[in-house]
Coordinates of C-alpha atoms and ligand atoms in Angstrom, one line a residue:
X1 CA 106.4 80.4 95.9
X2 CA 102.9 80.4 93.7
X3 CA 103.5 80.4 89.9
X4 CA 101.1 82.7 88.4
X5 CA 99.9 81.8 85.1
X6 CA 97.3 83.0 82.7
X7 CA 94.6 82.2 80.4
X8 CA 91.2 83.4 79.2
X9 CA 89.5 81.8 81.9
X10 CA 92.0 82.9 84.7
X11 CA 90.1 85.2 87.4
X12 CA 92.5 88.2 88.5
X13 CA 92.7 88.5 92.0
X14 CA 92.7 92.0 92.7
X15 CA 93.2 92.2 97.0
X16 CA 92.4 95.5 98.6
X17 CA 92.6 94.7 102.3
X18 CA 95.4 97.1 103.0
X19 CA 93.6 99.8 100.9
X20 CA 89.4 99.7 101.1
X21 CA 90.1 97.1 104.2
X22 CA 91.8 99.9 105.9
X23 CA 89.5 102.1 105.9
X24 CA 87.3 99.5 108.5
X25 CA 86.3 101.4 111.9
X26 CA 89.2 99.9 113.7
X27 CA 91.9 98.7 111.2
X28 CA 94.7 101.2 111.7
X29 CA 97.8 99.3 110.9
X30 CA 101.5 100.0 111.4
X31 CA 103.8 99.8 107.8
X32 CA 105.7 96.9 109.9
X33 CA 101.9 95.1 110.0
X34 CA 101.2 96.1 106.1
X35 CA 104.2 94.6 105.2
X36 CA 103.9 91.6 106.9
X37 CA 100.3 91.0 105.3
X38 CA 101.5 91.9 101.9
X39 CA 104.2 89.3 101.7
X40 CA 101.4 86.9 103.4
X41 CA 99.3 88.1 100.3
X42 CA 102.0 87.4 98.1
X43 CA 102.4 84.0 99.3
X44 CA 98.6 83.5 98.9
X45 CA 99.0 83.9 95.2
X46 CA 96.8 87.1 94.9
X47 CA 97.9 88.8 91.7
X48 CA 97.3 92.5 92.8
X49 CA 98.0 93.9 95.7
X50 CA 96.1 97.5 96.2
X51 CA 98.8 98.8 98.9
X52 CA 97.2 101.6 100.1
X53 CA 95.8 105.8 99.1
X54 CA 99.3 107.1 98.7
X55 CA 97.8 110.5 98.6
X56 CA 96.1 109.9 101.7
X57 CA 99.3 110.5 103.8
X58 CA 102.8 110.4 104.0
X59 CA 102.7 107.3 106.4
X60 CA 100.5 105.5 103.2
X61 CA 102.4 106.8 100.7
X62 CA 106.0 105.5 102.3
X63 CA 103.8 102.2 102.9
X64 CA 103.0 101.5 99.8
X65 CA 106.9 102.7 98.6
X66 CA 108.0 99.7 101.5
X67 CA 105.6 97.1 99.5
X68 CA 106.6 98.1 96.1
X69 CA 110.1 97.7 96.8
X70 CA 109.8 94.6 98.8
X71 CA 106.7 92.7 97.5
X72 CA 106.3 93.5 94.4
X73 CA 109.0 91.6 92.8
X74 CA 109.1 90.0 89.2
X75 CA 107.7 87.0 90.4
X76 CA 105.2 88.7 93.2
X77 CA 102.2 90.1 92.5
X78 CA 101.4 93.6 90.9
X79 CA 101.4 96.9 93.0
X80 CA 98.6 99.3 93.1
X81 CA 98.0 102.5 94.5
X82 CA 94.9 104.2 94.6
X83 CA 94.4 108.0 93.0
X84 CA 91.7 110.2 93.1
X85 CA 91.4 111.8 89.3
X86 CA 93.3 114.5 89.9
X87 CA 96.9 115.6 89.0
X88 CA 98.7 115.4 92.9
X89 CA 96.8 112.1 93.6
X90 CA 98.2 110.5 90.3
X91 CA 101.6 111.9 90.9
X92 CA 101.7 110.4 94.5
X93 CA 100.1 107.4 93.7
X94 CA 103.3 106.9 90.8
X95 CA 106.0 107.8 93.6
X96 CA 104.2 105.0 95.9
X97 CA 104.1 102.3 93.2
X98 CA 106.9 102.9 91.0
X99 CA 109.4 101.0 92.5
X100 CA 107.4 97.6 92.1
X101 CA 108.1 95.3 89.1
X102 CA 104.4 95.6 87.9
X103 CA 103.1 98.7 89.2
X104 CA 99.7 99.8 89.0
X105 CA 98.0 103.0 88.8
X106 CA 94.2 102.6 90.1
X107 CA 92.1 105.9 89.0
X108 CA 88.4 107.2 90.5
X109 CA 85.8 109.4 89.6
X110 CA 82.0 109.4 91.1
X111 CA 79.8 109.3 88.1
X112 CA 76.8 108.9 90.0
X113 CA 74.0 112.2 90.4
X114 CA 75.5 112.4 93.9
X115 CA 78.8 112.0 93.1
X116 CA 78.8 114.0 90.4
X117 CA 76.4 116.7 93.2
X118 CA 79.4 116.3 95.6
X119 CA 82.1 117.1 93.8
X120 CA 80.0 120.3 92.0
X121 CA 80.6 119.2 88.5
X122 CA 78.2 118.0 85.6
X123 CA 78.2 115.0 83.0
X124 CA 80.8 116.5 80.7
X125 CA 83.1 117.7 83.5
X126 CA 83.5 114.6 84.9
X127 CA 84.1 113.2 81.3
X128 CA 87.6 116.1 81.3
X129 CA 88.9 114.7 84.8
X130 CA 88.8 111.1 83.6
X131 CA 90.4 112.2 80.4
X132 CA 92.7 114.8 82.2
X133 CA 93.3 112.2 84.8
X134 CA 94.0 108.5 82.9
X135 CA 96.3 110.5 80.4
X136 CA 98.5 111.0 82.7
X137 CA 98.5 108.2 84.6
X138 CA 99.1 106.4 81.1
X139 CA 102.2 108.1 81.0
X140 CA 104.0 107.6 84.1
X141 CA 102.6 104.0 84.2
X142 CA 102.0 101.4 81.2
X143 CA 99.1 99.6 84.0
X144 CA 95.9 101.7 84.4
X145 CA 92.5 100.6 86.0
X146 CA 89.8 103.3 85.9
X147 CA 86.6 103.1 88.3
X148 CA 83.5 104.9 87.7
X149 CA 82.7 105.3 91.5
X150 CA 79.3 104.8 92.5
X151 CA 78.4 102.9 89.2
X152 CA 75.5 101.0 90.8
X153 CA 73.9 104.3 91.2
X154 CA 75.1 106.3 87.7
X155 CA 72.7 105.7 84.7
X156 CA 74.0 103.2 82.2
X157 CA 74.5 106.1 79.1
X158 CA 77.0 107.6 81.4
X159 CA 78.8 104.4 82.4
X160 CA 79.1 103.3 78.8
X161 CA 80.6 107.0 78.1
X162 CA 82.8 107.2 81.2
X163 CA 84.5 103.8 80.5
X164 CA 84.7 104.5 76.8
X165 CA 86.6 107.7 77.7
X166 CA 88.9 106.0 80.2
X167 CA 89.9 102.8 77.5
X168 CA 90.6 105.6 74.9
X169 CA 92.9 107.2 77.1
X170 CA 94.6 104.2 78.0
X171 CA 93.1 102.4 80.9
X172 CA 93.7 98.8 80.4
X173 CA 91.5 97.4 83.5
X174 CA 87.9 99.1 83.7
X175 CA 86.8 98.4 87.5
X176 CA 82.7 99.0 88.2
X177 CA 82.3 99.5 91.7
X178 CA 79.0 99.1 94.3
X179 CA 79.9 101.5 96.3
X180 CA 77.4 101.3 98.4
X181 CA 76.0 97.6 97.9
X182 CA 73.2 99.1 96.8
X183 CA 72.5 96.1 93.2
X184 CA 71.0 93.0 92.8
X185 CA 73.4 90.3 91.4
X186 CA 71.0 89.5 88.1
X187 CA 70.5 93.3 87.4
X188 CA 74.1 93.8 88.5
X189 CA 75.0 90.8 85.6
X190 CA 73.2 92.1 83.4
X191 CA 74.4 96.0 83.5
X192 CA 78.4 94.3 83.3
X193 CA 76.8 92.6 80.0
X194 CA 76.3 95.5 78.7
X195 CA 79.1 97.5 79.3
X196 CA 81.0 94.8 78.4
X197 CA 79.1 94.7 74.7
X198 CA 78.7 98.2 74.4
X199 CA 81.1 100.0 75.1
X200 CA 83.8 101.4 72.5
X201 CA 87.1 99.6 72.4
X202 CA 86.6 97.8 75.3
X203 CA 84.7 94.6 74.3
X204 CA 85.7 90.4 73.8
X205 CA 88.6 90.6 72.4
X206 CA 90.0 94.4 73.0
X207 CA 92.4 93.1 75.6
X208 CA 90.8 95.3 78.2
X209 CA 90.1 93.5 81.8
X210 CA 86.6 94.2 83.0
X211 CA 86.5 93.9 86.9
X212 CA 84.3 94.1 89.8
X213 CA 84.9 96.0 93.3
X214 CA 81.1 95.2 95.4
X215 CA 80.2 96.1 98.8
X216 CA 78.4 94.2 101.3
X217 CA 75.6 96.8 103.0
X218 CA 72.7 94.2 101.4
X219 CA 74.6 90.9 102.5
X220 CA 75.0 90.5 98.4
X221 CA 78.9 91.5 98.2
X222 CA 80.1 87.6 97.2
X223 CA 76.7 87.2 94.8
X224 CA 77.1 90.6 92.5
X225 CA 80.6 89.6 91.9
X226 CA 80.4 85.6 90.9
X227 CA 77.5 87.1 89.3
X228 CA 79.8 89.4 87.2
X229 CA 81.9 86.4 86.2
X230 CA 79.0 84.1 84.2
X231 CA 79.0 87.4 82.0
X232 CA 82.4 88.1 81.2
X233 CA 84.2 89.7 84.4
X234 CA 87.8 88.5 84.8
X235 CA 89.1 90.6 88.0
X236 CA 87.3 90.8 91.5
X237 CA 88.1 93.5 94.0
X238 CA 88.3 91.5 97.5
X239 CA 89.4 91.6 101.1
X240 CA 90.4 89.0 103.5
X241 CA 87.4 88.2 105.2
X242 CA 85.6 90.5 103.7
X243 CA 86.9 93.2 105.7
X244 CA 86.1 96.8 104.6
X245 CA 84.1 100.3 105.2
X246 CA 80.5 99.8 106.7
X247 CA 79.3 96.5 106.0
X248 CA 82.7 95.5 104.0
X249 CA 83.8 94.3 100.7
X250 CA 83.4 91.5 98.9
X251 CA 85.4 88.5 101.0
X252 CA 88.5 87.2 99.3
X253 CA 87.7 83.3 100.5
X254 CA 84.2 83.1 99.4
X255 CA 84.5 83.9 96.1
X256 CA 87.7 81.9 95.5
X257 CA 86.3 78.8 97.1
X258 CA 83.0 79.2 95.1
X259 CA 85.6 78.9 91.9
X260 CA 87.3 76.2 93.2
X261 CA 84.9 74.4 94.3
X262 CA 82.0 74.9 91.5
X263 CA 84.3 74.5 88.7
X264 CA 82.3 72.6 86.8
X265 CA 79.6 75.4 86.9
X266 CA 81.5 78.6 85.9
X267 CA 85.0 76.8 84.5
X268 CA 87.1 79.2 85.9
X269 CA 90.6 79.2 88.0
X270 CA 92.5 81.4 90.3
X271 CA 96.1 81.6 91.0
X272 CA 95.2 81.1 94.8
X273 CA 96.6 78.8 96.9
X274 CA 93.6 78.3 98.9
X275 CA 95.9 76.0 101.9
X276 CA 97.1 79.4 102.6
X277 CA 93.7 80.9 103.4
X278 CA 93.1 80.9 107.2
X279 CA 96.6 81.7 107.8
X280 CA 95.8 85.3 106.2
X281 CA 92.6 85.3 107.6
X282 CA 94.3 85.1 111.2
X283 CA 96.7 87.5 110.4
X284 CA 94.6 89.7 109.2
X285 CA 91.5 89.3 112.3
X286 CA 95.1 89.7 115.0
X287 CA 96.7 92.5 113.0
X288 CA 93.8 94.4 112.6
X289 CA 91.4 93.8 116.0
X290 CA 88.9 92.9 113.8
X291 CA 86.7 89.3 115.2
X292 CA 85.3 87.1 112.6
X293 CA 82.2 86.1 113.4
X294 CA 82.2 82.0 114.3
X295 CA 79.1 81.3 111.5
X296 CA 81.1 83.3 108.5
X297 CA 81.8 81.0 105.3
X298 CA 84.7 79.8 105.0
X299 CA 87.2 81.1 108.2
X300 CA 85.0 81.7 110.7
X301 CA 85.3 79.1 113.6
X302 CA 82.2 77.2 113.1
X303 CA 82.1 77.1 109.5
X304 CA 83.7 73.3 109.2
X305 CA 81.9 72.3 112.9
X306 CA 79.4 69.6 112.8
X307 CA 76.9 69.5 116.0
X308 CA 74.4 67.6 115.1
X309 CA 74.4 63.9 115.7
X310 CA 73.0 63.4 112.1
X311 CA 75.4 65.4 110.5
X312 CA 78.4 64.2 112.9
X313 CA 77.5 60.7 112.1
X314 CA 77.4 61.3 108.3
X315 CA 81.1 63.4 108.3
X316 CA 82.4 60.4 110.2
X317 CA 81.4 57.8 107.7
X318 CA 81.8 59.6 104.3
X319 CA 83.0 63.4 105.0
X320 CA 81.4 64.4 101.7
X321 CA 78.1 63.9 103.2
X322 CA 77.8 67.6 104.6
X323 CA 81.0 68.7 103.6
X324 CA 81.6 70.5 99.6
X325 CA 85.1 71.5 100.6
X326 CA 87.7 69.9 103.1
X327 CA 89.2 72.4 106.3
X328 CA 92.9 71.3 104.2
X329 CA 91.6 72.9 101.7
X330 CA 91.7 76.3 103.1
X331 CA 95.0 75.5 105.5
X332 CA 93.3 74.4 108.4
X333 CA 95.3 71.4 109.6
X334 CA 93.1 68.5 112.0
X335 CA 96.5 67.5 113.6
X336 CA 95.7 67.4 117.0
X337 CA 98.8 66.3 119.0
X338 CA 101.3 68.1 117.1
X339 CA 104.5 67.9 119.5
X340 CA 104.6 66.7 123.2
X341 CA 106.8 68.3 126.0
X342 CA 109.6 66.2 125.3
X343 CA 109.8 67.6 121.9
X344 CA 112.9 70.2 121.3
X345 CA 113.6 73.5 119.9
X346 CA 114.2 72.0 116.2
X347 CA 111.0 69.9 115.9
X348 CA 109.1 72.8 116.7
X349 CA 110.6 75.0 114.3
X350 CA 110.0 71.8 111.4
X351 CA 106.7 71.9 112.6
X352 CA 105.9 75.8 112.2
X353 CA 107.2 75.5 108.9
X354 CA 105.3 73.2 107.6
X355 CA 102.7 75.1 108.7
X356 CA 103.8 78.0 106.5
X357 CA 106.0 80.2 109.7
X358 CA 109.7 80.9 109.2
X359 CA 110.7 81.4 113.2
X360 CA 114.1 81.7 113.6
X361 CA 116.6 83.2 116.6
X362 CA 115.1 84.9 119.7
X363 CA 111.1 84.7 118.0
X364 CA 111.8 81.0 118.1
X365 CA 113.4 80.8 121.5
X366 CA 110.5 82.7 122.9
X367 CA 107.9 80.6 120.8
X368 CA 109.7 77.8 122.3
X369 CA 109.5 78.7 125.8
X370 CA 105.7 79.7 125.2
X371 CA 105.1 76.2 123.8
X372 CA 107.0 74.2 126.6
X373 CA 104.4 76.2 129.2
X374 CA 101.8 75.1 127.3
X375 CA 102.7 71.6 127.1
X376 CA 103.4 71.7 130.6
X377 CA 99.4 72.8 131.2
X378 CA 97.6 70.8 128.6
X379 CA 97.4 67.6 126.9
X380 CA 98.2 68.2 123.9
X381 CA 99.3 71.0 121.9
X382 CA 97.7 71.4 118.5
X383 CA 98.3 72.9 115.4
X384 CA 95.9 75.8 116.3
X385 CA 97.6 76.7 119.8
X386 CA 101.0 77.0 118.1
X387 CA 99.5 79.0 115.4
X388 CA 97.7 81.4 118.4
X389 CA 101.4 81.6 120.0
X390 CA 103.1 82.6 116.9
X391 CA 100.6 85.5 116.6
X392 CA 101.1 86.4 120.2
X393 CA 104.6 87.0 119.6
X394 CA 104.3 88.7 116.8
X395 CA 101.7 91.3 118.4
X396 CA 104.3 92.2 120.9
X397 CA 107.6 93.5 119.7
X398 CA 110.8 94.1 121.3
X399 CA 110.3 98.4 120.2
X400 CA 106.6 98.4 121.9
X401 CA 106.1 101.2 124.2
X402 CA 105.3 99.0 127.3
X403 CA 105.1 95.7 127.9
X404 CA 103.5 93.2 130.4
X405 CA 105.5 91.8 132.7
X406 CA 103.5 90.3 135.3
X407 CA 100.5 90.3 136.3
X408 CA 98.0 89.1 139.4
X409 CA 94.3 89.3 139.7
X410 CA 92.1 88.7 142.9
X411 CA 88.8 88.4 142.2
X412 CA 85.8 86.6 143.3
X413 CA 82.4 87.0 145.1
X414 CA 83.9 88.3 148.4
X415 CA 86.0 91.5 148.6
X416 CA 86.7 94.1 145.5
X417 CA 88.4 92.6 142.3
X418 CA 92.0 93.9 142.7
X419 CA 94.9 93.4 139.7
X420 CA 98.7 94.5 140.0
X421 CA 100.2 94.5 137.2
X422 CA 103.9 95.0 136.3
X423 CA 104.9 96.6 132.7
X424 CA 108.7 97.8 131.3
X425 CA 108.3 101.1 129.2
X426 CA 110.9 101.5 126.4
X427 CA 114.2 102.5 128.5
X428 CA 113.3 99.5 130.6
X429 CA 112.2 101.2 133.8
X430 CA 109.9 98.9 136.0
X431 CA 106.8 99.8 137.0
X432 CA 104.5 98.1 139.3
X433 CA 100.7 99.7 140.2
X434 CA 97.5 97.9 141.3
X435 CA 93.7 99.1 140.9
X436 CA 90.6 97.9 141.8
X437 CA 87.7 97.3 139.5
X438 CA 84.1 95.8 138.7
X439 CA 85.6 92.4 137.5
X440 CA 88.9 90.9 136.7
X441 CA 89.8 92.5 133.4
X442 CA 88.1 96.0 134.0
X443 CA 90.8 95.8 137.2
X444 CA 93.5 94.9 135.2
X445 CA 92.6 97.9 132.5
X446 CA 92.5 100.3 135.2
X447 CA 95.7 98.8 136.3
X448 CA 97.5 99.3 132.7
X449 CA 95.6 103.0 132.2
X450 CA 97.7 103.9 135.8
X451 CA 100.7 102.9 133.7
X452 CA 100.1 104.1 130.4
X453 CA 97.8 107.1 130.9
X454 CA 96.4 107.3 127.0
X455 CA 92.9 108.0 127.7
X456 CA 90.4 105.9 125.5
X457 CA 87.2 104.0 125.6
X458 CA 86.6 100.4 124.8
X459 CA 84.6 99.7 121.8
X460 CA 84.8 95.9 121.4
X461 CA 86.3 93.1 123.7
X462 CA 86.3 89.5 122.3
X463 CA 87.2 86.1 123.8
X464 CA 87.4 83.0 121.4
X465 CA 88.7 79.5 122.7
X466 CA 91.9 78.1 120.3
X467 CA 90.6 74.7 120.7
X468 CA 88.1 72.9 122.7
X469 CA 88.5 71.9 126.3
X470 CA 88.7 73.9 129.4
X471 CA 92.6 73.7 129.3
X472 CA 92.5 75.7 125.8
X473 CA 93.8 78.8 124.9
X474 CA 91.9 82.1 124.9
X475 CA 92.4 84.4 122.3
X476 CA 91.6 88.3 123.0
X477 CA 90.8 91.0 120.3
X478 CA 90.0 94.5 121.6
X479 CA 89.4 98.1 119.8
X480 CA 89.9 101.1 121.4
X481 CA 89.3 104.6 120.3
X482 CA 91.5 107.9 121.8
X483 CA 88.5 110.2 123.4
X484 CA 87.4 112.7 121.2
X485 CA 88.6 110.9 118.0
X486 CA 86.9 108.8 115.7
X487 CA 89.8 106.9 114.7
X488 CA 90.1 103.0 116.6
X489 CA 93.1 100.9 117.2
X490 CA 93.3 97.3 117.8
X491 CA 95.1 94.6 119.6
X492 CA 95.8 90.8 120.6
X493 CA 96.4 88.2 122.8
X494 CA 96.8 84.7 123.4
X495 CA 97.2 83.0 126.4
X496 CA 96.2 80.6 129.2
X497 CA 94.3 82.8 131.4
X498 CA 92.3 84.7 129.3
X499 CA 92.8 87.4 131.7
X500 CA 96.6 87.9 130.7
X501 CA 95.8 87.2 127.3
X502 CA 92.7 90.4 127.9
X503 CA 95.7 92.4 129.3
X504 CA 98.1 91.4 126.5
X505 CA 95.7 92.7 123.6
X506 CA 94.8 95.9 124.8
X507 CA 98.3 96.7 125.3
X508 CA 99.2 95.7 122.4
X509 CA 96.1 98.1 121.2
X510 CA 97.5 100.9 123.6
X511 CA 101.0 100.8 121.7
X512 CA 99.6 100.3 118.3
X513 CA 97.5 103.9 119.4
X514 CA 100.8 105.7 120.6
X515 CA 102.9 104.6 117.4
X516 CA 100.4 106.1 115.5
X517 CA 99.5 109.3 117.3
X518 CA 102.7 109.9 118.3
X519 CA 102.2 110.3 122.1
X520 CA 105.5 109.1 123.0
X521 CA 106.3 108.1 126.6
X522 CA 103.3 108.5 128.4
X523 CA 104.6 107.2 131.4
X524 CA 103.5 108.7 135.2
X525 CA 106.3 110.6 136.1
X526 CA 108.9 109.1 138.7
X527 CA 107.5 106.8 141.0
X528 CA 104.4 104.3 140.4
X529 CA 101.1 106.1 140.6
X530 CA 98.9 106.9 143.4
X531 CA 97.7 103.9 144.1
X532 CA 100.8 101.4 143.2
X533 CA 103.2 100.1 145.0
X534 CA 107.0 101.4 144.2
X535 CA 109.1 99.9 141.3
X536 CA 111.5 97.4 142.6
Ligands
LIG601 O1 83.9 101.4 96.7 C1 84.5 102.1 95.8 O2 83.8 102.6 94.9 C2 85.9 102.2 95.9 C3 86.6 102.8 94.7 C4 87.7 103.7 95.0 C5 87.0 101.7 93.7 O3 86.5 101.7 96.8
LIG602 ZN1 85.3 100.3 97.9

């Protein structure tokens, strides 16, 4: 477990995936999946975890209750929940976070002209609702960040007033949000100078935390927020790779590994413990359909790759030659043969624990019987293939709606691409169709739509090799939207044939949709549909 400790030079790592990374096009997650991320959060060594918009909706608020409780432990990481600045937000936002052993109230107003336009109010009504609205969050909750929303856009006077106002009240964390990524990171540095200096009871010394929450829309997320911290910040609002509305937040793994790795430049530390990095970042891309692109810093496939003769020829010899960080620095083990086919149910399950997975009972059998096919089809099994079956498994559970049993595609130049596919719904009924279609996978979707008749379009379809080699595993991410709805669901899948593992993901994004919608069994009536064959 991480050891949190703290000094004047400690940077508070505030995450926010499961709140402002939510609201990505795309990111809908189940509590099960929040959960699981939190505790994967936890274990990361982030110090606050912002669970969710309790006031959003009853699903958030008993989200954010189910972290609290189960994450937020003495030794775990504070729990926020997010409140407009109004009296039912607060109140909600308490009943979310209360149970945690550090809980966090985390208070907005827009103070910007077209925040303030929006919500038809002037200067010194928006000055009430912070006071009307961090009083009484002070006194359900001794843990209260305010945010002037839109601060990159609201005139300095007003900032200095608004946080003055919020600190009097009792915030004890004063977070200036970019909103819309819309500063420069030396005007940006130099506006947090100010407020820090200037305003009333909240400057060196007061015992207030000054933080910063930046968005991405000018590519400057990561530079506004070190920027902040050569001029006094001490808490960053951050998502795992960087996920977040529009162009995103400010990425969790760039700005800690720019700490960790310039230390002599801004003599700071973290709590993070960065070997646990691309875990959460894969757990984060599977759970929530959401690619990261092969060139981003830090996760992203490529970004510890070296093509060039020159630079191959250099990392061989000395790896410091192009290389400022190691991959085992961020958790991303070079073992290549990790177990052979001869190895048995107990090595494997010493091997996924050092790599940071607890697999026990059935998950492990099944993990074990994935792994033995593998080793059966390829050389050698790495570290990155077991990590790709562990979150194949855990995208399909045992309560899914449907899931795929078998499948067959026929495909090729001559004849129409035909797949068959064969799924179990949730009383365990059988059923077997087959559809033709342009290619393989659009078959095998029309296939799976016989089946499970959830009308949707596609909105993204990735394939990414595990490893190298033509005997590697493909990994699938998909996003699908219901029609007529602007909300998107995602899904994953590992396997093979990149074909099953295509088949794997959007079911799993087809369940993930009927969870949350509530569809229930969807399931043709009877029989296998029109153009299936009969159940057997
Ligand atoms: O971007 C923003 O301003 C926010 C606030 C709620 C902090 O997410
Ligand atoms: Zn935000």
């Amino acid at each position: 477990m991480v050891k949190r400790t703290y000094d004047d030079n400690t940077v508070i790592i505030f995450d926010t995936t499961l709140r402002d990374g939510e609201q990505s096009p795309g990111a809908t997650l189940s509590s099960a999946e929040k959960l699981e991320i939190a505790r994967q959060l936890a274990r990361l060594g982030v110090d606050v975890i912002e669970a969710g918009f309790p006031a959003a909706s009853p699903d958030d608020l008993r989200a954010v209750q189910r972290i609290a409780r189960e994450i937020g432990t003495i030794d775990g990481p504070a729990i926020a929940g997010l409140a407009r600045s109004v009296e039912s937000d607060i109140l909600r936002a308490w009943d979310g976070v209360k149970a945690a052993a550090k809980p966090r109230i985390h208070t907005f107003l827009g103070t910007s002209p077209s925040h303030l336009a929006m919500l038809r109010i002037d200067k010194e009504q928006g000055l009430d609702l912070i006071r009307s609205g961090v009083t009484l969050a002070k006194s359900l909750c001794a843990d209260v960040e305010f945010s002037p929303m839109d601060a990159g856009r609201t005139d300095t006077e007003y900032l200095v007033q608004a946080c003055a106002v919020a600190v009097e009240c009792g915030a004890t964390t004063l977070n200036i949000p970019d909103t819309v990524g819309y500063v420069m990171p030396s005007e940006w540095a130099d506006t947090l100078e100010m407020l820090i200096n200037e305003t009333p009871g909240a400057g060196p010394g007061s015992g207030v935390i000054w933080s910063v929450h930046c968005h991405n829309d000018l590519g400057l997320a990561t530079a506004n927020t070190l920027a902040g911290l050569t001029r006094g910040v001490r808490q960053v609002e951050v998502t795992i790779n960087g996920i977040g509305e529009r162009a995103g937040n400010t990425s969790l793994e760039e700005v800690v590994m720019a700490i960790h790795t310039r230390k002599s430049f801004y003599d700071l530390r973290t709590n993070i413990d960065s070997t646990q990095i691309m875990k959460t970042s894969r757990l984060v891309r599977n759970y929530m359909g959401m690619p990261v692109q092969p060139n981003k810093a830090i996760v992203g496939a490529n970004a510890f790759a070296h093509e060039s003769g020159i630079h191959q020829d250099g990392v061989l010899k000395n790896a410091e030659t192009f290389e400022i960080m190691t991959p085992e620095d961020v958790g991303l083990t070079q073992s290549k043969l990790v177990l052979g086919k001869h190895s048995g149910r107990h090595a494997l399950r010493v091997r996924l624990r050092e790599l940071g997975y607890e697999v026990e009972g059935d998950e492990l059998m099944d993990v074990f019987r994935r792994f033995k096919e593998l080793a059966d089809l390829k050389k050698s099994v790495t570290d990155a293939d077991l990590e790709a079956l562990v979150a194949d498994e855990a995208a399909h559970k045992p309560e899914d709606h449907f899931r795929l049993v078998d499948i067959q595609v026929v495909c090729g130049t001559m004849g129409l691409p035909t797949a068959t596919v064969k799924m179990l719904d949730q009383d365990g009924e059988e059923i077997i169709v087959s559809a033709v279609g342009t290619g393989p996978v659009d078959a095998s979707y029309r296939a799976v739509d016989l089946v499970i008749e959830a009308p949707n379009e596609l909105l993204e379809f990735n394939v990414h090799s595990v490893t190298e080699g033509i005997d590697a595993l493909g990994e699938v991410t998909v996003r699908i939207s219901p029609i007529d709805s602007p909300r998107t669901f995602g899904g994953y899948g590992a396997d093979s044939d990149i074909v099953v593992s295509s088949v794997k993901a959007y079911v799993a994004a087809l369940n993930r949709m009927i969870s949350s919608l509530g569809l229930g069994d969807m399931a043709p009536e009877g029989e296998a549909a029109t153009v299936g064959l009969s159940a057997s």
